[in-house]
Coordinates of N, CA and C in Angstrom, one line a residue:
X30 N 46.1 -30.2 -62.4 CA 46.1 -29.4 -61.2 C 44.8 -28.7 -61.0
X31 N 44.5 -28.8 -60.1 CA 43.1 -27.9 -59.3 C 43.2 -26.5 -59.2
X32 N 42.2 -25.5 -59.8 CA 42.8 -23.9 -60.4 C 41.7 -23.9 -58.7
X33 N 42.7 -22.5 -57.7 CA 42.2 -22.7 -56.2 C 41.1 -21.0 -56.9
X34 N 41.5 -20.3 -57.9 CA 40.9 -18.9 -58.1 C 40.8 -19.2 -60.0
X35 N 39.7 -18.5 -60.5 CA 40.0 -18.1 -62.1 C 38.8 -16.9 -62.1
X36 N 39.6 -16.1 -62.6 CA 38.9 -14.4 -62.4 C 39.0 -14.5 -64.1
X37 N 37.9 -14.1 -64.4 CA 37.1 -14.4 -66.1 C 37.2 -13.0 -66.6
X38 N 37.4 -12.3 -67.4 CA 36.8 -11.0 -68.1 C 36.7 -9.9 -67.1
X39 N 37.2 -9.9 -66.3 CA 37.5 -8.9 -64.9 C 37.3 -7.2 -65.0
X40 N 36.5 -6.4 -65.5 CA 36.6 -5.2 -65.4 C 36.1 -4.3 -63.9
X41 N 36.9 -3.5 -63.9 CA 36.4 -2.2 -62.7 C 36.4 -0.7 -63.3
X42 N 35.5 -0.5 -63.6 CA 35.6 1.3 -63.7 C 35.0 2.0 -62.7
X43 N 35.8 2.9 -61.9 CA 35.5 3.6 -61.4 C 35.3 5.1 -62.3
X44 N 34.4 6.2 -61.5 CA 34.4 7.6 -62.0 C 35.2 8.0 -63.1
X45 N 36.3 7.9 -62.7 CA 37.3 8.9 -63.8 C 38.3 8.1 -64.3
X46 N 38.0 6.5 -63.9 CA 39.4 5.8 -64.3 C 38.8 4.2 -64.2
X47 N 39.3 3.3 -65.4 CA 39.1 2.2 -65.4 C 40.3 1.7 -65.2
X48 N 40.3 0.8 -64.0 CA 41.1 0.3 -63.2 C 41.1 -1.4 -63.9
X49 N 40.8 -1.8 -64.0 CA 41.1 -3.3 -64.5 C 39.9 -3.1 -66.1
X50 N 40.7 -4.1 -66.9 CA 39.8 -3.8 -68.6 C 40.1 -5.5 -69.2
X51 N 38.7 -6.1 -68.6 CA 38.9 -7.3 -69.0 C 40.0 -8.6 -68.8
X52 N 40.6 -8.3 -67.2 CA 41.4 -9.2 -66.8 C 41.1 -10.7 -66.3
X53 N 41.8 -11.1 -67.1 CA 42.2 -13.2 -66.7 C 43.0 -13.2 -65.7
X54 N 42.6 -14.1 -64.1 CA 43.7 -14.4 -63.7 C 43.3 -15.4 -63.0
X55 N 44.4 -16.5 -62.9 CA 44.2 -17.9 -62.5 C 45.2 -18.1 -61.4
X56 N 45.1 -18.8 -60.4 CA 45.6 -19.7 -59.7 C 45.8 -21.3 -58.7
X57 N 46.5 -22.0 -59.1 CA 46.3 -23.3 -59.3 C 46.1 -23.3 -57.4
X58 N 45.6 -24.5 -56.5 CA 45.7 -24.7 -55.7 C 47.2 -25.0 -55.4
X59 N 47.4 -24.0 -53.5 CA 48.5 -25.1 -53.3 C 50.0 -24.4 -54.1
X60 N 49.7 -23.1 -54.7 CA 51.0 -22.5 -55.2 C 51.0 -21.0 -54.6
X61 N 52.4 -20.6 -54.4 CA 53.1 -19.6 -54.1 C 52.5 -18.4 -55.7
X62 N 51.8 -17.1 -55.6 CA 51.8 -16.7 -57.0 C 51.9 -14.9 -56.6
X63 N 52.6 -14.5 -57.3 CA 52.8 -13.2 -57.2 C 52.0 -12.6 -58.5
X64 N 51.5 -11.7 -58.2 CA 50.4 -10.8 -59.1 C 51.4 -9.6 -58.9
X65 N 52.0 -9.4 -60.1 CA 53.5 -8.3 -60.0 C 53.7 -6.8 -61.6
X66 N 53.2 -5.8 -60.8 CA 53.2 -4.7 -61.5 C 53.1 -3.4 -61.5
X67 N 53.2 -2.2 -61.6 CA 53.9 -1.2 -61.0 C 52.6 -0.2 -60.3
X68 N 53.0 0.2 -59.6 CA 52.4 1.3 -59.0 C 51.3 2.0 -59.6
X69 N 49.7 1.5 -59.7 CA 48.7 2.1 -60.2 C 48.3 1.1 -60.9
X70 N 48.9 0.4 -61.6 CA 48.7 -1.0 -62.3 C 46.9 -1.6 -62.0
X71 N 46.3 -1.8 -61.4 CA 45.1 -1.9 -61.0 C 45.5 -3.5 -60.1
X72 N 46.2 -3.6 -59.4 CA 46.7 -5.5 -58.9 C 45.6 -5.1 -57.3
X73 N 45.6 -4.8 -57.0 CA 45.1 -4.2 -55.6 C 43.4 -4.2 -56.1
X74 N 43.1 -3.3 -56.7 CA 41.6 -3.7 -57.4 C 41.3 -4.8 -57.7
X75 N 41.9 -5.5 -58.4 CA 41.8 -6.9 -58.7 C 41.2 -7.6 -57.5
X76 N 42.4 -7.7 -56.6 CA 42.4 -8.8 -55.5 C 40.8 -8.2 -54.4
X77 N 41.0 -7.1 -54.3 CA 39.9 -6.4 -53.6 C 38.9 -7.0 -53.8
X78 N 38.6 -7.2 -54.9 CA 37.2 -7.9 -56.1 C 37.1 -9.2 -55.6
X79 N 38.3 -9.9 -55.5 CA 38.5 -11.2 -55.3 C 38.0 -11.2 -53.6
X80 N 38.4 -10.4 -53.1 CA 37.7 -10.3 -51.1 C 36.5 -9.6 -51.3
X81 N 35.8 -9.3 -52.0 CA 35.0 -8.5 -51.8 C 34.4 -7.1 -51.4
X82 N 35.9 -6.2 -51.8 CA 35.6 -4.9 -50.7 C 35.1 -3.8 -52.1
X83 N 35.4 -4.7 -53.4 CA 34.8 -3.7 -54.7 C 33.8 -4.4 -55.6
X84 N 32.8 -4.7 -55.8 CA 32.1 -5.2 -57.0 C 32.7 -4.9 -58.1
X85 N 32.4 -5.8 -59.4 CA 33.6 -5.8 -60.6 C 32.6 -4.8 -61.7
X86 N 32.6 -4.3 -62.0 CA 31.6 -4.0 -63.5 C 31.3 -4.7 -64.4
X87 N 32.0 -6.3 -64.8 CA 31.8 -6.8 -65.3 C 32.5 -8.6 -64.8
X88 N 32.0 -9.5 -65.4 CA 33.1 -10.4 -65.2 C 32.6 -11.8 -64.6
X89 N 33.2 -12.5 -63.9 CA 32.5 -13.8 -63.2 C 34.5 -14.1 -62.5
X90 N 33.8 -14.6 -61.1 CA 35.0 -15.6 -60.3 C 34.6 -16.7 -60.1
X91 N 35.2 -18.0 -60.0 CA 35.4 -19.2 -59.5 C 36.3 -19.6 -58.4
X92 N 35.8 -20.4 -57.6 CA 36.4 -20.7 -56.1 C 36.5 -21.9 -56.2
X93 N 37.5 -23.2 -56.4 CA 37.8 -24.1 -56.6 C 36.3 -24.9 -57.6
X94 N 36.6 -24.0 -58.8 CA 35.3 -24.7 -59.7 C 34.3 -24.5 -59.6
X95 N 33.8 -23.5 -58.5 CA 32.3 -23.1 -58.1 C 32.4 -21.7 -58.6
X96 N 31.0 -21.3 -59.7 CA 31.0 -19.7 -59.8 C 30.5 -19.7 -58.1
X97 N 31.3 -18.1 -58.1 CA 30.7 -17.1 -56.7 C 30.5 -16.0 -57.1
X98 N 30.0 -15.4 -55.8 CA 29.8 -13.5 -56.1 C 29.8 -13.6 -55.1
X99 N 30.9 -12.1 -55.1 CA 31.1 -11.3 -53.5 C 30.7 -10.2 -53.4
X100 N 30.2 -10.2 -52.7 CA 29.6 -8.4 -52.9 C 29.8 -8.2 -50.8
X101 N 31.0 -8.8 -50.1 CA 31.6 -8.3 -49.1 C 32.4 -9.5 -48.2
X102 N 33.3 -8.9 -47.6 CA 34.3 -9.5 -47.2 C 34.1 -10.7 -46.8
X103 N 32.5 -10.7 -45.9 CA 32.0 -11.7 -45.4 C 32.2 -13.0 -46.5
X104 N 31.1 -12.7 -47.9 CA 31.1 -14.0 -48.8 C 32.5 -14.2 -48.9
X105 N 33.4 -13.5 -49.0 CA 34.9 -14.1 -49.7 C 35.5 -14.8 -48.1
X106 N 35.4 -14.6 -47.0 CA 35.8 -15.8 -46.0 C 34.6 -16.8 -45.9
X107 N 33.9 -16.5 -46.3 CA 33.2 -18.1 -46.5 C 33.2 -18.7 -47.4
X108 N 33.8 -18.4 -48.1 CA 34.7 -19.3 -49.4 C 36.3 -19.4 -49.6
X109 N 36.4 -19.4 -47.8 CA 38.1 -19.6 -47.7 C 38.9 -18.8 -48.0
X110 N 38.8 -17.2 -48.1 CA 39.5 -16.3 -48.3 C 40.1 -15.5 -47.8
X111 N 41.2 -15.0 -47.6 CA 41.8 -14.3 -46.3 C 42.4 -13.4 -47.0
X112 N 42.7 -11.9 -46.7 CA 43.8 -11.0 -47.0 C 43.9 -10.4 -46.4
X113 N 45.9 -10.1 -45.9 CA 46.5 -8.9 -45.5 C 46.6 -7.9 -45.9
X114 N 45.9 -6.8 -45.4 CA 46.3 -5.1 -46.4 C 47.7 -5.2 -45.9
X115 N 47.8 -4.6 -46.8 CA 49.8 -3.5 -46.2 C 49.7 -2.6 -45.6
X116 N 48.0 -2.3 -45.0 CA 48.2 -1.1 -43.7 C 47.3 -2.7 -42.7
X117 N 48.0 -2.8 -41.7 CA 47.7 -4.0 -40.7 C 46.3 -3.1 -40.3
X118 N 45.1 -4.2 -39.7 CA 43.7 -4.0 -39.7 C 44.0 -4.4 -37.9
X119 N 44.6 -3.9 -37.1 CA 45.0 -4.4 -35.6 C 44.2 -3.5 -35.1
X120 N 43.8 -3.9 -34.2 CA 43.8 -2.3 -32.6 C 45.1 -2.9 -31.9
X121 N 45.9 -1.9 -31.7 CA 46.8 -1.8 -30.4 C 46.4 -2.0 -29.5
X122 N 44.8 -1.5 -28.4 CA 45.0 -1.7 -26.8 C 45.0 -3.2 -27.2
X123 N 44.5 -4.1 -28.2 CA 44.2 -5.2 -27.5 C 45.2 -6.3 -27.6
X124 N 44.7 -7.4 -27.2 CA 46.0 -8.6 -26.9 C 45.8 -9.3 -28.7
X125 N 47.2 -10.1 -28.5 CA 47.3 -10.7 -29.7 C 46.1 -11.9 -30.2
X126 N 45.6 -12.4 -28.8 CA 44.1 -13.2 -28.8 C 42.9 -12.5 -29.0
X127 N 43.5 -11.3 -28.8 CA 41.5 -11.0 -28.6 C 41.6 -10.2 -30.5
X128 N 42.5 -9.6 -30.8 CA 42.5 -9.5 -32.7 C 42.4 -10.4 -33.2
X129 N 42.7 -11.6 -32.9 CA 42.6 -12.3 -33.9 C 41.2 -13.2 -34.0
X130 N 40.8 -13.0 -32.7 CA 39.5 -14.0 -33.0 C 38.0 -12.9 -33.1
X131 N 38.6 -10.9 -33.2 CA 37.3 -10.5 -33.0 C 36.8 -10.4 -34.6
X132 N 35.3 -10.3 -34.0 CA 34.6 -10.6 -35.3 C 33.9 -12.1 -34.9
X133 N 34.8 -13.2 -34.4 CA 34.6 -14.7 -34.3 C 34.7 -15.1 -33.1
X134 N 34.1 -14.2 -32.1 CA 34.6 -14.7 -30.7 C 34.2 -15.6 -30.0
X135 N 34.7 -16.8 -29.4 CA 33.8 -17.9 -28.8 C 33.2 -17.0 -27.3
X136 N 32.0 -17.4 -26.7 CA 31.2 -16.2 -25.9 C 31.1 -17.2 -24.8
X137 N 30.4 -17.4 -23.6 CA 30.4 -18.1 -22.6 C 28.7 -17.9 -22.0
X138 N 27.7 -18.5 -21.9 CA 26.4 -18.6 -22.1 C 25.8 -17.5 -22.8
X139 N 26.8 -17.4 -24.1 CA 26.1 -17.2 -25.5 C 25.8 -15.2 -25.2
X140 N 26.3 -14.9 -24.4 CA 26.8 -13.3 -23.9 C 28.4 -12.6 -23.3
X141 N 28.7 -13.3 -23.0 CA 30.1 -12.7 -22.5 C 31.2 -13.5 -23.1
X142 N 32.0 -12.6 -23.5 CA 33.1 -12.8 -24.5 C 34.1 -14.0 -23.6
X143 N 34.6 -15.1 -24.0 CA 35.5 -16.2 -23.0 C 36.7 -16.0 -23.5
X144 N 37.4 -14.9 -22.7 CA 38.8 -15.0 -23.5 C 40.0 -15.9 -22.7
X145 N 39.5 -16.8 -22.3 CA 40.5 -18.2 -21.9 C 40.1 -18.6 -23.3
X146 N 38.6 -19.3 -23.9 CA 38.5 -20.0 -24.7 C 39.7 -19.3 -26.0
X147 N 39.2 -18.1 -25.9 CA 40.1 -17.5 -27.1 C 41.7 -17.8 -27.8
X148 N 41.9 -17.8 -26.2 CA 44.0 -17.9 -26.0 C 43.6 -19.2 -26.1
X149 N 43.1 -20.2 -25.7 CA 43.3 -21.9 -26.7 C 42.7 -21.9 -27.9
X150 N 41.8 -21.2 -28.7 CA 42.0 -21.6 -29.9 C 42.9 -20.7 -30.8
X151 N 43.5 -19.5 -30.1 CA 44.0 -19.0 -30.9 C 45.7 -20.0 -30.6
X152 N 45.8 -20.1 -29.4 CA 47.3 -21.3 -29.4 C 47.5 -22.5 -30.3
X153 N 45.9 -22.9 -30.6 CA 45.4 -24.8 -31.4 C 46.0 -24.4 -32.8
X154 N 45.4 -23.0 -33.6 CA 46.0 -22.7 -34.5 C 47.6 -22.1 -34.5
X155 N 47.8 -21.2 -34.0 CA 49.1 -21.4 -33.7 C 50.4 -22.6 -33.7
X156 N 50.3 -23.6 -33.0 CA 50.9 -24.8 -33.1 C 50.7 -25.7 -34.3
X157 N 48.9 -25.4 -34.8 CA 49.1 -25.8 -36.1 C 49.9 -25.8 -37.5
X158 N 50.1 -24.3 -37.4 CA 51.1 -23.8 -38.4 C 52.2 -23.9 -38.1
X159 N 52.2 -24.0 -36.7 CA 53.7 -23.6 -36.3 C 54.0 -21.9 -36.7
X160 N 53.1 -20.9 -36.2 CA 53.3 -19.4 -36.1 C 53.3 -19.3 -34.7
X161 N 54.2 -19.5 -33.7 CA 54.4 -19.0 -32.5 C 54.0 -17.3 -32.3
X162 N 52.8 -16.8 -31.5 CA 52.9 -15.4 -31.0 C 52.7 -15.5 -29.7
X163 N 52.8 -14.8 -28.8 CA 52.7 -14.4 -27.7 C 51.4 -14.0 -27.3
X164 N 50.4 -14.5 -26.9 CA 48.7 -14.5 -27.6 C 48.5 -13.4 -26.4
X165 N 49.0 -13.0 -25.0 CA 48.7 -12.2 -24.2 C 49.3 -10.7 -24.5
X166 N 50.5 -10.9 -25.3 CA 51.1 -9.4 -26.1 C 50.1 -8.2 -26.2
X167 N 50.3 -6.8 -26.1 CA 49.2 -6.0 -26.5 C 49.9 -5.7 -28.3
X168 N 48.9 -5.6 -29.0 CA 49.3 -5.6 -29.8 C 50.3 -4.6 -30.4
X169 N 50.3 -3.6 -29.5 CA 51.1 -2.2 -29.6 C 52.6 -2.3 -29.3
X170 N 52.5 -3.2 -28.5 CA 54.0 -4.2 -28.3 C 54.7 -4.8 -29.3
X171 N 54.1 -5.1 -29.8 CA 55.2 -6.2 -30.9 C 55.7 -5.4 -32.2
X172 N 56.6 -6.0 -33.0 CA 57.0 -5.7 -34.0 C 55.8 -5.7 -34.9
X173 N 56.5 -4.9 -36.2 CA 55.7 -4.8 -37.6 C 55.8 -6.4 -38.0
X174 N 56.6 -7.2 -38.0 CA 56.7 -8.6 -38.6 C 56.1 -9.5 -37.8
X175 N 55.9 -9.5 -36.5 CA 54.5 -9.9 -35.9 C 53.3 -9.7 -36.0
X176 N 53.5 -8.3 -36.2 CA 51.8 -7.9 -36.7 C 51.5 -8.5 -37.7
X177 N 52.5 -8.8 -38.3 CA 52.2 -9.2 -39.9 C 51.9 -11.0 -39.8
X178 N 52.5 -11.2 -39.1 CA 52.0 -13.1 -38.6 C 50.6 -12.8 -37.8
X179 N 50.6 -11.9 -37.2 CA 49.3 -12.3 -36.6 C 48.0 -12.1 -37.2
X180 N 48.0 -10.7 -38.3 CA 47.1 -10.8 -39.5 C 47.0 -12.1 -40.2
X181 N 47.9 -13.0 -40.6 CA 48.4 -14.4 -41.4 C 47.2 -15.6 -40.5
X182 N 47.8 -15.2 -39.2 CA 47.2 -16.6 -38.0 C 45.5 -16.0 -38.6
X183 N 45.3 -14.2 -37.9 CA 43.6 -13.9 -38.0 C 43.1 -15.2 -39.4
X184 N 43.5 -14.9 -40.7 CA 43.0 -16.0 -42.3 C 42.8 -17.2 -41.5
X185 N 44.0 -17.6 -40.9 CA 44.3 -19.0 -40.7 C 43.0 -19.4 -39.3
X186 N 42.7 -18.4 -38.7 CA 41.8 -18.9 -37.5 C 40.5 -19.0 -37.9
X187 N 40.0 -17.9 -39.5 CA 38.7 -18.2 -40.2 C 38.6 -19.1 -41.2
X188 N 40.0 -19.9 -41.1 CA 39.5 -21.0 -42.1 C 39.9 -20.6 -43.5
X189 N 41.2 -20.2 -43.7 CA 41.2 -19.2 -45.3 C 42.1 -20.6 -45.7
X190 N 42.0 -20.9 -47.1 CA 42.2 -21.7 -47.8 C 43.3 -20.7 -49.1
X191 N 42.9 -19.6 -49.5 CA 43.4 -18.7 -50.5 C 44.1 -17.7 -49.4
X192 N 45.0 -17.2 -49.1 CA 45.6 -15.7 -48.6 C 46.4 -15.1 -49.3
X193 N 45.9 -14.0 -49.4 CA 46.0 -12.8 -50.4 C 47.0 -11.4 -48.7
X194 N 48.2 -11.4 -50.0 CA 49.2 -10.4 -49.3 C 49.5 -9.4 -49.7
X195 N 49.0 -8.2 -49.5 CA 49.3 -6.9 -50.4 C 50.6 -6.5 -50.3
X196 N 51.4 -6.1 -50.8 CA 52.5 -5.5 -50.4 C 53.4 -5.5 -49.0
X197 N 53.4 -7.0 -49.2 CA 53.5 -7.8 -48.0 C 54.7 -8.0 -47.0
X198 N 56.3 -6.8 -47.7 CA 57.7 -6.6 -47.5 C 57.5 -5.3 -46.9
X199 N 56.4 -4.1 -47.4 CA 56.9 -3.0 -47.2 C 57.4 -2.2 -46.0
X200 N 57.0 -3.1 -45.0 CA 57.2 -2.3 -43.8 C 58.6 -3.3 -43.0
X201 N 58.8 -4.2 -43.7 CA 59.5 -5.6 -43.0 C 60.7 -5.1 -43.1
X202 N 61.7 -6.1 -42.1 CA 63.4 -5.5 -41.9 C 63.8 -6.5 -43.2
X203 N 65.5 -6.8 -43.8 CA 65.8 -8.1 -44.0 C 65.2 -9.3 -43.5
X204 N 65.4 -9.3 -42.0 CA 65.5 -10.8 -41.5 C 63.8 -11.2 -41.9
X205 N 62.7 -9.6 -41.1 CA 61.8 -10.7 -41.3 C 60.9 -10.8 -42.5
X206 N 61.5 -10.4 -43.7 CA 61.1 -10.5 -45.1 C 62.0 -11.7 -45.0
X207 N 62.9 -12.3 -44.8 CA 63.0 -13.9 -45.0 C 62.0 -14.6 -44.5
X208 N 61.7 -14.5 -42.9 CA 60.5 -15.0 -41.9 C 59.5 -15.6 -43.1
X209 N 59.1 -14.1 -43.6 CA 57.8 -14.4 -44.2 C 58.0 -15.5 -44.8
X210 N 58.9 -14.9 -45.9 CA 59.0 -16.4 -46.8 C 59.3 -17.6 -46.5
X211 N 59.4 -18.3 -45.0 CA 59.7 -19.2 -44.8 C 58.2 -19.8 -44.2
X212 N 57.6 -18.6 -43.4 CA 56.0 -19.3 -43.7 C 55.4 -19.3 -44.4
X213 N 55.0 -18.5 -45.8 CA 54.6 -18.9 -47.0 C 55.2 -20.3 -47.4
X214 N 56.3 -20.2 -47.5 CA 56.3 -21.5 -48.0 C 56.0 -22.7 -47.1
X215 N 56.2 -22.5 -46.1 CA 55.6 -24.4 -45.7 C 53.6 -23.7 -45.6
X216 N 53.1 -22.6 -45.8 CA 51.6 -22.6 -46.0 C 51.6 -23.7 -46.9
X217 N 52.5 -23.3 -48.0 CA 52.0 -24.0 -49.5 C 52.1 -25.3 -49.1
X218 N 53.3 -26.0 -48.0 CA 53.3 -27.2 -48.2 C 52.0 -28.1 -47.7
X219 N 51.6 -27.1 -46.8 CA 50.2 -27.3 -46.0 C 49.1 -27.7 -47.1
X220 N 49.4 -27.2 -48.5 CA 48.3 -26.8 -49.3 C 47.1 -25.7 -49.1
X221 N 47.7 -24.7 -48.8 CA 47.1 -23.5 -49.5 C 47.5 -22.9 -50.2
X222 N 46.6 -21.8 -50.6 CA 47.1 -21.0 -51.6 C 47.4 -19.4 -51.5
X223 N 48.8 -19.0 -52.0 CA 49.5 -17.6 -51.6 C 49.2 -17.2 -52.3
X224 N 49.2 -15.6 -52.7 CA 48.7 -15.0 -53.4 C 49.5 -13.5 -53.1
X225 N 50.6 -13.0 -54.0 CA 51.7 -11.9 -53.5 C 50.7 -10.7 -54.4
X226 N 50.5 -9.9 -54.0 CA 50.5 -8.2 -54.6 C 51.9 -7.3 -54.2
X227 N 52.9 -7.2 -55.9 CA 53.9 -6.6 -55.5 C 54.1 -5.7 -56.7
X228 N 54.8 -5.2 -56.4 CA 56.2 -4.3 -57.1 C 57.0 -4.3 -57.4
X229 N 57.6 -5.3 -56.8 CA 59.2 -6.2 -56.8 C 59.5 -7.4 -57.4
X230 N 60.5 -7.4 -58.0 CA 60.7 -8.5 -58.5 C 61.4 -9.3 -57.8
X231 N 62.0 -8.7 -57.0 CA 62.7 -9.6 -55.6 C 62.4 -10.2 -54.7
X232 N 60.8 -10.0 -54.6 CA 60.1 -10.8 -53.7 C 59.6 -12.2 -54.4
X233 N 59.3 -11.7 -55.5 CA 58.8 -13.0 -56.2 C 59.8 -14.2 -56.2
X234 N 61.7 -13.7 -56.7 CA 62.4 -14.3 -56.1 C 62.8 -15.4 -55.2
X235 N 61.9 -14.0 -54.0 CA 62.4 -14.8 -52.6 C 61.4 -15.7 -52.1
X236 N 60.6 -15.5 -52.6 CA 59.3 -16.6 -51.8 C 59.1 -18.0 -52.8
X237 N 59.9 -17.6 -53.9 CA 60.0 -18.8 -54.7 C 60.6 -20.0 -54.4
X238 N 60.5 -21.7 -55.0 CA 60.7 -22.6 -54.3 C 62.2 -22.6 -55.3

């Protein structure tokens, strides 16, 4: 099997506290993996490292067999990387199309934003996954478990191959902590790769095959 991440000798020290001390961690392409440990644990630093929002103090990553370096969010989505924080990255005024494609917006003679183009590529991927949203919704509208798909679609509209989920239940009801796990799992069947930051052992549970 094809390792989709391998984080080598992984250290982070910050100021007053060393947060990761020489961590291994692997993940095969194409699998469901929960990164599971308690509160303070350093799992959140890790992954950050892995998107780019912390440089490591020490260490090396690989992205499907290629060394990389991130030194910001940008390099880690251009090596197929996507992550949801557990505080959603949305603006409310705006529609569910215009979040998800800003940052990547298709423009109309190369100055003005085309948000017709927007709502069809944000629908193309949509139908792709099969994550139905409401692409004219303001985002202030919808539920916490849509916000939470629509962060999922934003990876899936930059092309993320790896998605990384922080604490990805905490705000969710029952029903749509099932949801999730029913799109994680056909992601994987898609072949990508999930990637849980938890606390719980009952998530790992549930998103398992």
């Amino acid at each position: 099997m094809e390792y989709a991440v391998k984080m080598k000798n992984i250290s982070k020290q910050f100021p007053k506290v060393l947060a990761n001390d020489h961590v291994d961690f692997d993940v095969y392409k194409g699998e469901i993996h929960a990164l599971v440990g308690e509160n303070g644990a350093g799992k959140s630093t890790l992954m950050n490292i892995l998107y780019g929002l912390y440089l490591p103090t020490s260490g090396e990553i690989e992205i499907h067999g290629k060394a990389v370096q991130m030194h910001s969010a940008l390099d880690a989505i251009r090596h197929g990387i996507g992550m949801v924080h557990q505080h959603f990255m949305l603006i409310p005024r705006l529609t569910v199309a215009e979040n998800i494609v800003l940052g990547d917006e298709p423009n109309r003679h190369k100055l003005f934003f085309d948000y017709k183009k927007a709502v069809e590529k944000v629908e193309a991927v949509s139908r792709e996954y099969n994550l139905s949203v409401d692409v004219h919704a303001k985002v202030a509208d919808v539920s916490l478990g849509m916000q939470q798909r629509i962060e999922i679609l934003k990876t899936l509209y930059r092309g993320a191959d790896i998605i990384i989920l922080d604490e990805p239940t905490a705000v969710l009801t029952p029903q749509e902590i099932d949801e999730l796990g029913l799109i994680l799992k056909q992601l994987k069947k898609m072949n990508k790769t999930v990637i849980i930051i938890t606390h719980k052992i009952e998530e790992v549970m549930n998103f398992s095959d």
